[in-house]
């Protein structure tokens, strides 16, 4: 992952690391106007959504909940109840399951990875004896990111996608691609976002529970919260209805043609980013999580214990599968960004769980999610 230089860059990196190499300059942040007086409704947010459509995002959908009730906004060609691929927001689900398993005494997050996956994390400076499960979840493990592999990028996110979109990837295959590269740093000495961490986390859940990680997510989160629009698709390429097409250029060339990338085998992301959801369910999940409905108090402290990601962006810190961000108005929001082919997602909520927003762009080469977050939580609008 490129060096982090700005808040926008980090949010973009997290949102689009599953489409590495395609969107290096995609989510540039427009200048923000002076914060506006809070208006009844979500006028600033709607203007921010429209600004994304005007800038070239084919379709935008957002839903918010606050003390005034529920709100849905769209721009471009988009339905308010659309399902979409949430990419790395999957990581919050995975981390929550592991914290639940710890609360039940079935695992300790300070266990070495080697205890649960013997012989898997070895070579090129990687050593599962020295990496804890916790370090996987907060991205301090030093394990190389599979999506940084050039051949993987070309085959999965570049023009090769059109030939390989239905290929099945096993978790072990993804891990082996990553481990063919040197470790990024000794465990616990730095921070770097790595999808491989969560592929390994999914493998650990399977080892602890005896069932695929997706079943644990379904039984522990999706069913109890009645998230009827949320699913762990495995290898299923189709999208549930309603949904809108997902679009990608599969290239860094701004003049490249746009492709419909809605259908794909999501095993390419696995536990790092395969889940499908909608804006209503994402808000229900993040609100329940931050309100303490899914984890005991001790595990909530661990979830929200954060580490710095870069001195250049003190506004953003990373917990266990969840990100803390301080916005320009000083408001603190929690959640995650997610990017996968033709889809860019945000799920955010205030620490008290009372004000939430979930949004999706059905494109991976343009758009500024940060402007929408600022509009909803701070009441700022992008300059014309």
Coordinates of C-alpha atoms in Angstrom, one line a residue:
X1 CA 0.0 0.0 0.0
X2 CA 1.4 3.5 -0.8
X3 CA 2.6 5.7 2.0
X4 CA -0.2 7.4 3.8
X5 CA -0.1 11.2 3.4
X6 CA -3.6 12.5 4.1
X7 CA -6.8 11.5 5.8
X8 CA -8.4 11.2 2.3
X9 CA -5.5 9.0 1.2
X10 CA -5.9 6.6 4.1
X11 CA -9.7 6.3 3.8
X12 CA -9.2 5.7 0.1
X13 CA -6.5 3.1 0.7
X14 CA -8.8 1.2 3.0
X15 CA -11.8 1.5 0.8
X16 CA -10.0 0.5 -2.4
X17 CA -7.2 -1.8 -1.3
X18 CA -9.2 -4.7 -2.8
X19 CA -8.9 -2.9 -6.1
X20 CA -5.2 -2.1 -5.7
X21 CA -3.5 -0.3 -8.5
X22 CA -6.7 0.9 -10.1
X23 CA -7.7 3.9 -8.1
X24 CA -4.6 5.6 -6.9
X25 CA -6.0 9.0 -7.6
X26 CA -9.7 8.2 -7.6
X27 CA -11.2 9.7 -4.5
X28 CA -9.8 13.2 -4.5
X29 CA -11.5 15.4 -1.9
X30 CA -13.1 18.6 -3.1
X31 CA -12.7 21.7 -1.0
X32 CA -15.2 22.0 1.8
X33 CA -17.2 25.1 2.5
X34 CA -17.7 26.7 5.9
X35 CA -19.9 24.4 8.1
X36 CA -23.6 25.3 7.6
X37 CA -26.2 25.6 10.3
X38 CA -27.7 22.1 10.8
X39 CA -30.9 22.0 8.7
X40 CA -33.8 19.8 9.4
X41 CA -33.4 16.8 7.1
X42 CA -30.2 16.0 5.4
X43 CA -29.9 18.8 2.8
X44 CA -26.1 19.0 3.0
X45 CA -25.8 15.2 2.6
X46 CA -28.1 15.2 -0.4
X47 CA -26.0 17.9 -2.0
X48 CA -22.8 15.9 -1.4
X49 CA -24.4 12.9 -3.0
X50 CA -25.4 14.9 -6.0
X51 CA -21.9 16.2 -6.3
X52 CA -20.6 12.7 -6.6
X53 CA -23.0 11.9 -9.4
X54 CA -22.0 15.2 -11.1
X55 CA -18.4 14.2 -10.8
X56 CA -19.0 10.9 -12.6
X57 CA -20.2 8.3 -10.2
X58 CA -23.0 6.5 -12.0
X59 CA -25.1 6.0 -8.9
X60 CA -24.9 6.8 -5.2
X61 CA -27.1 5.7 -2.3
X62 CA -27.0 6.7 1.3
X63 CA -29.1 6.1 4.4
X64 CA -28.8 7.8 7.7
X65 CA -30.4 7.5 11.2
X66 CA -30.3 10.1 13.9
X67 CA -32.6 11.7 16.5
X68 CA -34.9 12.9 13.7
X69 CA -35.5 9.4 12.3
X70 CA -34.5 7.6 9.1
X71 CA -33.4 9.2 5.8
X72 CA -32.6 7.8 2.4
X73 CA -30.9 9.8 -0.4
X74 CA -29.8 8.8 -3.9
X75 CA -28.2 10.5 -6.9
X76 CA -27.7 9.2 -10.4
X77 CA -29.2 5.9 -11.4
X78 CA -29.6 4.2 -8.0
X79 CA -32.2 2.6 -5.8
X80 CA -32.5 3.5 -2.1
X81 CA -32.8 -0.2 -1.1
X82 CA -30.0 -1.5 -3.3
X83 CA -27.8 -4.4 -2.2
X84 CA -24.1 -4.0 -2.8
X85 CA -20.8 -5.6 -2.1
X86 CA -19.3 -4.0 1.0
X87 CA -15.7 -5.0 0.6
X88 CA -13.6 -4.4 3.7
X89 CA -16.6 -3.7 6.0
X90 CA -16.5 -7.5 6.2
X91 CA -13.5 -7.1 8.5
X92 CA -15.7 -5.6 11.3
X93 CA -17.9 -8.7 11.1
X94 CA -14.9 -11.0 11.3
X95 CA -13.3 -9.2 14.2
X96 CA -16.6 -9.2 16.1
X97 CA -16.8 -13.0 15.8
X98 CA -13.3 -13.5 17.1
X99 CA -14.0 -11.2 20.0
X100 CA -17.1 -13.2 20.8
X101 CA -15.1 -16.4 20.7
X102 CA -12.6 -14.8 23.1
X103 CA -15.4 -13.8 25.5
X104 CA -16.5 -17.5 25.5
X105 CA -13.0 -18.6 26.4
X106 CA -12.5 -20.5 23.1
X107 CA -9.5 -18.3 21.9
X108 CA -7.3 -15.6 23.3
X109 CA -6.5 -12.8 20.8
X110 CA -2.9 -12.8 22.2
X111 CA -2.5 -16.4 21.0
X112 CA 0.1 -16.8 18.4
X113 CA -1.2 -17.5 14.9
X114 CA 0.9 -20.6 14.9
X115 CA -1.3 -22.2 17.6
X116 CA -4.3 -22.1 15.3
X117 CA -2.7 -22.4 11.9
X118 CA 0.4 -24.4 12.4
X119 CA 2.9 -24.1 9.5
X120 CA 0.8 -21.7 7.5
X121 CA 2.5 -18.4 8.2
X122 CA 6.1 -19.1 7.5
X123 CA 8.8 -17.9 5.1
X124 CA 10.2 -14.6 3.8
X125 CA 10.4 -13.1 7.3
X126 CA 6.8 -14.2 8.2
X127 CA 6.6 -16.3 11.4
X128 CA 3.3 -17.4 12.9
X129 CA 5.0 -18.0 16.2
X130 CA 5.7 -14.2 16.6
X131 CA 2.4 -12.9 15.3
X132 CA -0.7 -12.7 17.5
X133 CA -4.3 -12.9 16.4
X134 CA -4.7 -9.4 17.7
X135 CA -2.0 -8.2 15.4
X136 CA -3.9 -9.6 12.5
X137 CA -7.0 -7.7 13.5
X138 CA -5.3 -4.3 14.0
X139 CA -2.9 -4.6 11.0
X140 CA 0.3 -4.6 13.0
X141 CA 1.3 -8.1 12.0
X142 CA 3.7 -7.2 9.1
X143 CA 2.1 -9.8 6.9
X144 CA 2.3 -8.7 3.3
X145 CA -1.0 -7.8 1.6
X146 CA -2.0 -10.2 -1.1
X147 CA -3.6 -7.4 -3.2
X148 CA -0.2 -5.7 -3.5
X149 CA 1.1 -8.6 -5.6
X150 CA 1.5 -7.3 -9.2
X151 CA 0.5 -10.5 -10.9
X152 CA -2.5 -10.9 -8.7
X153 CA -3.5 -7.3 -9.4
X154 CA -3.3 -7.8 -13.2
X155 CA -5.2 -11.1 -13.1
X156 CA -7.9 -10.0 -10.6
X157 CA -8.3 -6.3 -10.9
X158 CA -6.8 -5.4 -14.3
X159 CA -7.9 -6.5 -17.8
X160 CA -7.4 -10.1 -16.7
X161 CA -10.5 -9.8 -14.6
X162 CA -12.8 -10.3 -17.6
X163 CA -11.2 -13.8 -18.2
X164 CA -10.8 -14.7 -14.5
X165 CA -13.9 -13.2 -12.8
X166 CA -15.4 -16.6 -12.0
X167 CA -12.2 -18.2 -10.7
X168 CA -12.4 -19.7 -7.2
X169 CA -9.6 -18.7 -4.8
X170 CA -9.1 -20.7 -1.6
X171 CA -7.9 -18.9 1.5
X172 CA -4.6 -20.8 1.4
X173 CA -4.0 -19.7 -2.2
X174 CA -4.4 -16.1 -1.2
X175 CA -2.1 -16.5 1.8
X176 CA 0.5 -18.2 -0.3
X177 CA 0.6 -15.3 -2.8
X178 CA 1.2 -12.9 0.0
X179 CA 3.9 -15.0 1.7
X180 CA 5.8 -15.2 -1.6
X181 CA 6.9 -11.6 -0.7
X182 CA 9.0 -10.5 2.3
X183 CA 7.2 -9.4 5.5
X184 CA 6.6 -5.7 5.6
X185 CA 8.1 -5.3 9.1
X186 CA 8.6 -7.3 12.4
X187 CA 5.3 -7.9 14.1
X188 CA 4.1 -5.1 16.3
X189 CA 6.6 -2.5 15.1
X190 CA 4.5 -0.6 12.6
X191 CA 1.1 -0.5 10.8
X192 CA 0.2 -1.5 7.3
X193 CA -3.2 -2.4 5.9
X194 CA -3.2 -6.0 4.7
X195 CA -6.1 -8.1 3.5
X196 CA -4.1 -11.2 4.1
X197 CA -4.5 -10.5 7.9
X198 CA -8.3 -11.1 7.6
X199 CA -8.0 -14.1 5.2
X200 CA -6.0 -15.6 8.1
X201 CA -8.5 -14.4 10.6
X202 CA -11.3 -16.2 8.7
X203 CA -9.2 -19.4 8.6
X204 CA -8.7 -19.1 12.4
X205 CA -12.5 -18.8 13.0
X206 CA -12.9 -22.0 11.0
X207 CA -10.3 -23.8 13.0
X208 CA -11.9 -22.7 16.3
X209 CA -15.5 -23.4 15.4
X210 CA -15.1 -26.3 12.9
X211 CA -17.2 -24.5 10.3
X212 CA -16.5 -21.8 7.6
X213 CA -16.1 -18.3 9.0
X214 CA -19.2 -17.2 7.1
X215 CA -21.4 -19.6 9.1
X216 CA -20.2 -18.0 12.3
X217 CA -21.0 -14.5 10.9
X218 CA -24.5 -15.7 9.9
X219 CA -25.3 -17.4 13.2
X220 CA -23.7 -14.8 15.5
X221 CA -24.5 -11.5 13.7
X222 CA -26.8 -11.8 10.7
X223 CA -29.5 -13.9 12.2
X224 CA -29.6 -12.3 15.7
X225 CA -29.8 -8.8 14.2
X226 CA -32.2 -9.9 11.5
X227 CA -30.1 -8.5 8.8
X228 CA -32.2 -9.8 6.0
X229 CA -30.3 -8.0 3.3
X230 CA -26.9 -9.3 4.4
X231 CA -25.2 -12.5 3.1
X232 CA -21.9 -14.2 2.9
X233 CA -21.9 -15.4 -0.7
X234 CA -18.9 -17.7 -0.8
X235 CA -18.5 -18.5 -4.5
X236 CA -21.9 -17.3 -5.7
X237 CA -21.3 -14.6 -8.4
X238 CA -24.8 -13.1 -8.6
X239 CA -26.3 -10.2 -6.6
X240 CA -29.6 -10.3 -4.8
X241 CA -32.3 -7.9 -5.9
X242 CA -32.7 -5.1 -5.8
X243 CA -29.3 -4.0 -6.9
X244 CA -27.7 -1.7 -9.5
X245 CA -24.8 -2.5 -11.8
X246 CA -21.3 -2.1 -10.5
X247 CA -18.9 -0.4 -12.8
X248 CA -15.1 -0.4 -13.2
X249 CA -12.5 0.7 -15.7
X250 CA -10.1 -2.1 -14.8
X251 CA -7.3 0.3 -15.5
X252 CA -5.5 3.4 -14.2
X253 CA -6.2 5.0 -17.6
X254 CA -8.9 7.6 -17.1
X255 CA -10.0 7.1 -20.7
X256 CA -10.4 3.4 -20.4
X257 CA -13.8 1.9 -21.2
X258 CA -16.2 1.1 -18.3
X259 CA -17.1 -2.5 -17.6
X260 CA -20.1 -4.0 -15.7
X261 CA -18.3 -6.0 -13.0
X262 CA -21.4 -6.9 -11.0
X263 CA -20.9 -10.6 -11.4
X264 CA -17.8 -12.1 -9.9
X265 CA -16.6 -15.0 -7.7
X266 CA -16.2 -13.3 -4.3
X267 CA -13.8 -15.9 -3.0
X268 CA -11.2 -13.6 -4.3
X269 CA -11.9 -11.4 -1.3
X270 CA -13.0 -14.1 1.2
X271 CA -13.0 -13.0 4.9
X272 CA -11.3 -9.8 3.9
X273 CA -14.2 -8.4 1.9
X274 CA -16.8 -10.8 0.4
X275 CA -20.0 -9.8 2.3
X276 CA -23.1 -8.3 0.5
X277 CA -25.4 -6.0 2.4
X278 CA -27.5 -2.9 2.2
X279 CA -27.5 0.5 3.9
X280 CA -30.2 -0.4 6.3
X281 CA -28.5 -3.5 7.6
X282 CA -25.1 -1.8 7.8
X283 CA -26.5 0.8 10.1
X284 CA -28.2 -1.8 12.2
X285 CA -24.9 -3.7 12.6
X286 CA -22.7 -0.8 13.4
X287 CA -25.2 0.8 15.8
X288 CA -25.7 -2.6 17.6
X289 CA -21.9 -3.1 17.8
X290 CA -21.1 0.4 19.2
X291 CA -24.0 0.2 21.7
X292 CA -22.5 -3.0 23.1
X293 CA -25.2 -5.4 22.0
X294 CA -22.8 -7.9 20.3
X295 CA -19.9 -7.9 22.8
X296 CA -19.3 -7.9 26.5
X297 CA -17.8 -4.8 28.1
X298 CA -14.2 -6.2 28.2
X299 CA -14.3 -7.1 24.5
X300 CA -15.8 -3.7 23.6
X301 CA -12.7 -2.1 25.2
X302 CA -10.5 -4.3 23.1
X303 CA -12.5 -3.6 19.9
X304 CA -12.1 0.2 20.4
X305 CA -8.5 0.2 21.6
X306 CA -6.8 1.8 18.7
X307 CA -3.3 2.1 17.3
X308 CA -2.0 5.0 15.2
X309 CA -1.7 4.3 11.4
X310 CA 0.6 7.2 10.5
X311 CA 1.9 10.4 12.1
X312 CA 0.6 12.2 9.0
X313 CA -3.0 11.3 9.8
X314 CA -3.5 11.6 13.6
X315 CA -7.2 11.9 12.8
X316 CA -7.5 8.2 12.0
X317 CA -6.7 5.3 14.3
X318 CA -7.4 1.6 13.8
X319 CA -8.9 -0.8 16.4
X320 CA -9.9 -4.4 15.8
X321 CA -11.6 -4.4 12.4
X322 CA -12.9 -0.9 13.0
X323 CA -11.6 2.6 12.3
X324 CA -11.9 5.7 14.5
X325 CA -11.9 9.0 12.6
X326 CA -12.1 12.6 13.8
X327 CA -13.8 14.8 11.3
X328 CA -13.1 18.5 10.5
X329 CA -15.8 19.6 13.0
X330 CA -14.2 17.5 15.8
X331 CA -16.9 14.8 15.7
X332 CA -15.7 11.3 16.2
X333 CA -17.1 8.5 14.1
X334 CA -16.4 4.8 14.0
X335 CA -16.8 2.2 11.3
X336 CA -15.0 1.1 8.2
X337 CA -14.5 1.8 4.5
X338 CA -14.7 -0.9 1.8
X339 CA -13.8 -1.3 -1.8
X340 CA -14.2 -4.1 -4.2
X341 CA -14.8 -4.2 -8.0
X342 CA -17.2 -1.5 -8.9
X343 CA -18.2 -0.8 -5.4
X344 CA -17.1 1.7 -2.7
X345 CA -18.8 1.7 0.7
X346 CA -18.8 3.5 4.0
X347 CA -20.4 2.4 7.2
X348 CA -20.1 4.9 10.1
X349 CA -21.6 5.7 13.5
X350 CA -21.0 7.9 16.4
X351 CA -19.5 6.3 19.5
X352 CA -22.8 6.3 21.3
X353 CA -24.4 4.5 18.4
X354 CA -27.1 7.2 17.9
X355 CA -26.1 8.8 14.6
X356 CA -25.2 6.5 11.7
X357 CA -24.6 6.6 7.9
X358 CA -24.1 3.9 5.3
X359 CA -23.4 4.8 1.7
X360 CA -22.3 3.2 -1.6
X361 CA -20.9 4.3 -4.9
X362 CA -21.3 1.8 -7.7
X363 CA -17.9 2.8 -9.2
X364 CA -14.3 2.3 -8.1
X365 CA -12.5 5.0 -10.1
X366 CA -14.1 8.2 -8.9
X367 CA -16.1 9.7 -6.0
X368 CA -15.3 11.2 -2.6
X369 CA -16.9 9.4 0.3
X370 CA -15.2 11.8 2.7
X371 CA -17.3 14.7 1.5
X372 CA -20.5 12.8 2.2
X373 CA -19.3 11.9 5.7
X374 CA -18.5 15.5 6.4
X375 CA -21.8 16.6 5.1
X376 CA -23.8 14.2 7.2
X377 CA -21.9 14.4 10.5
X378 CA -20.6 18.0 10.3
X379 CA -23.1 19.7 8.0
X380 CA -20.5 20.8 5.4
X381 CA -21.1 20.9 1.7
X382 CA -18.5 20.6 -1.1
X383 CA -17.8 23.8 -2.9
X384 CA -19.3 24.0 -6.4

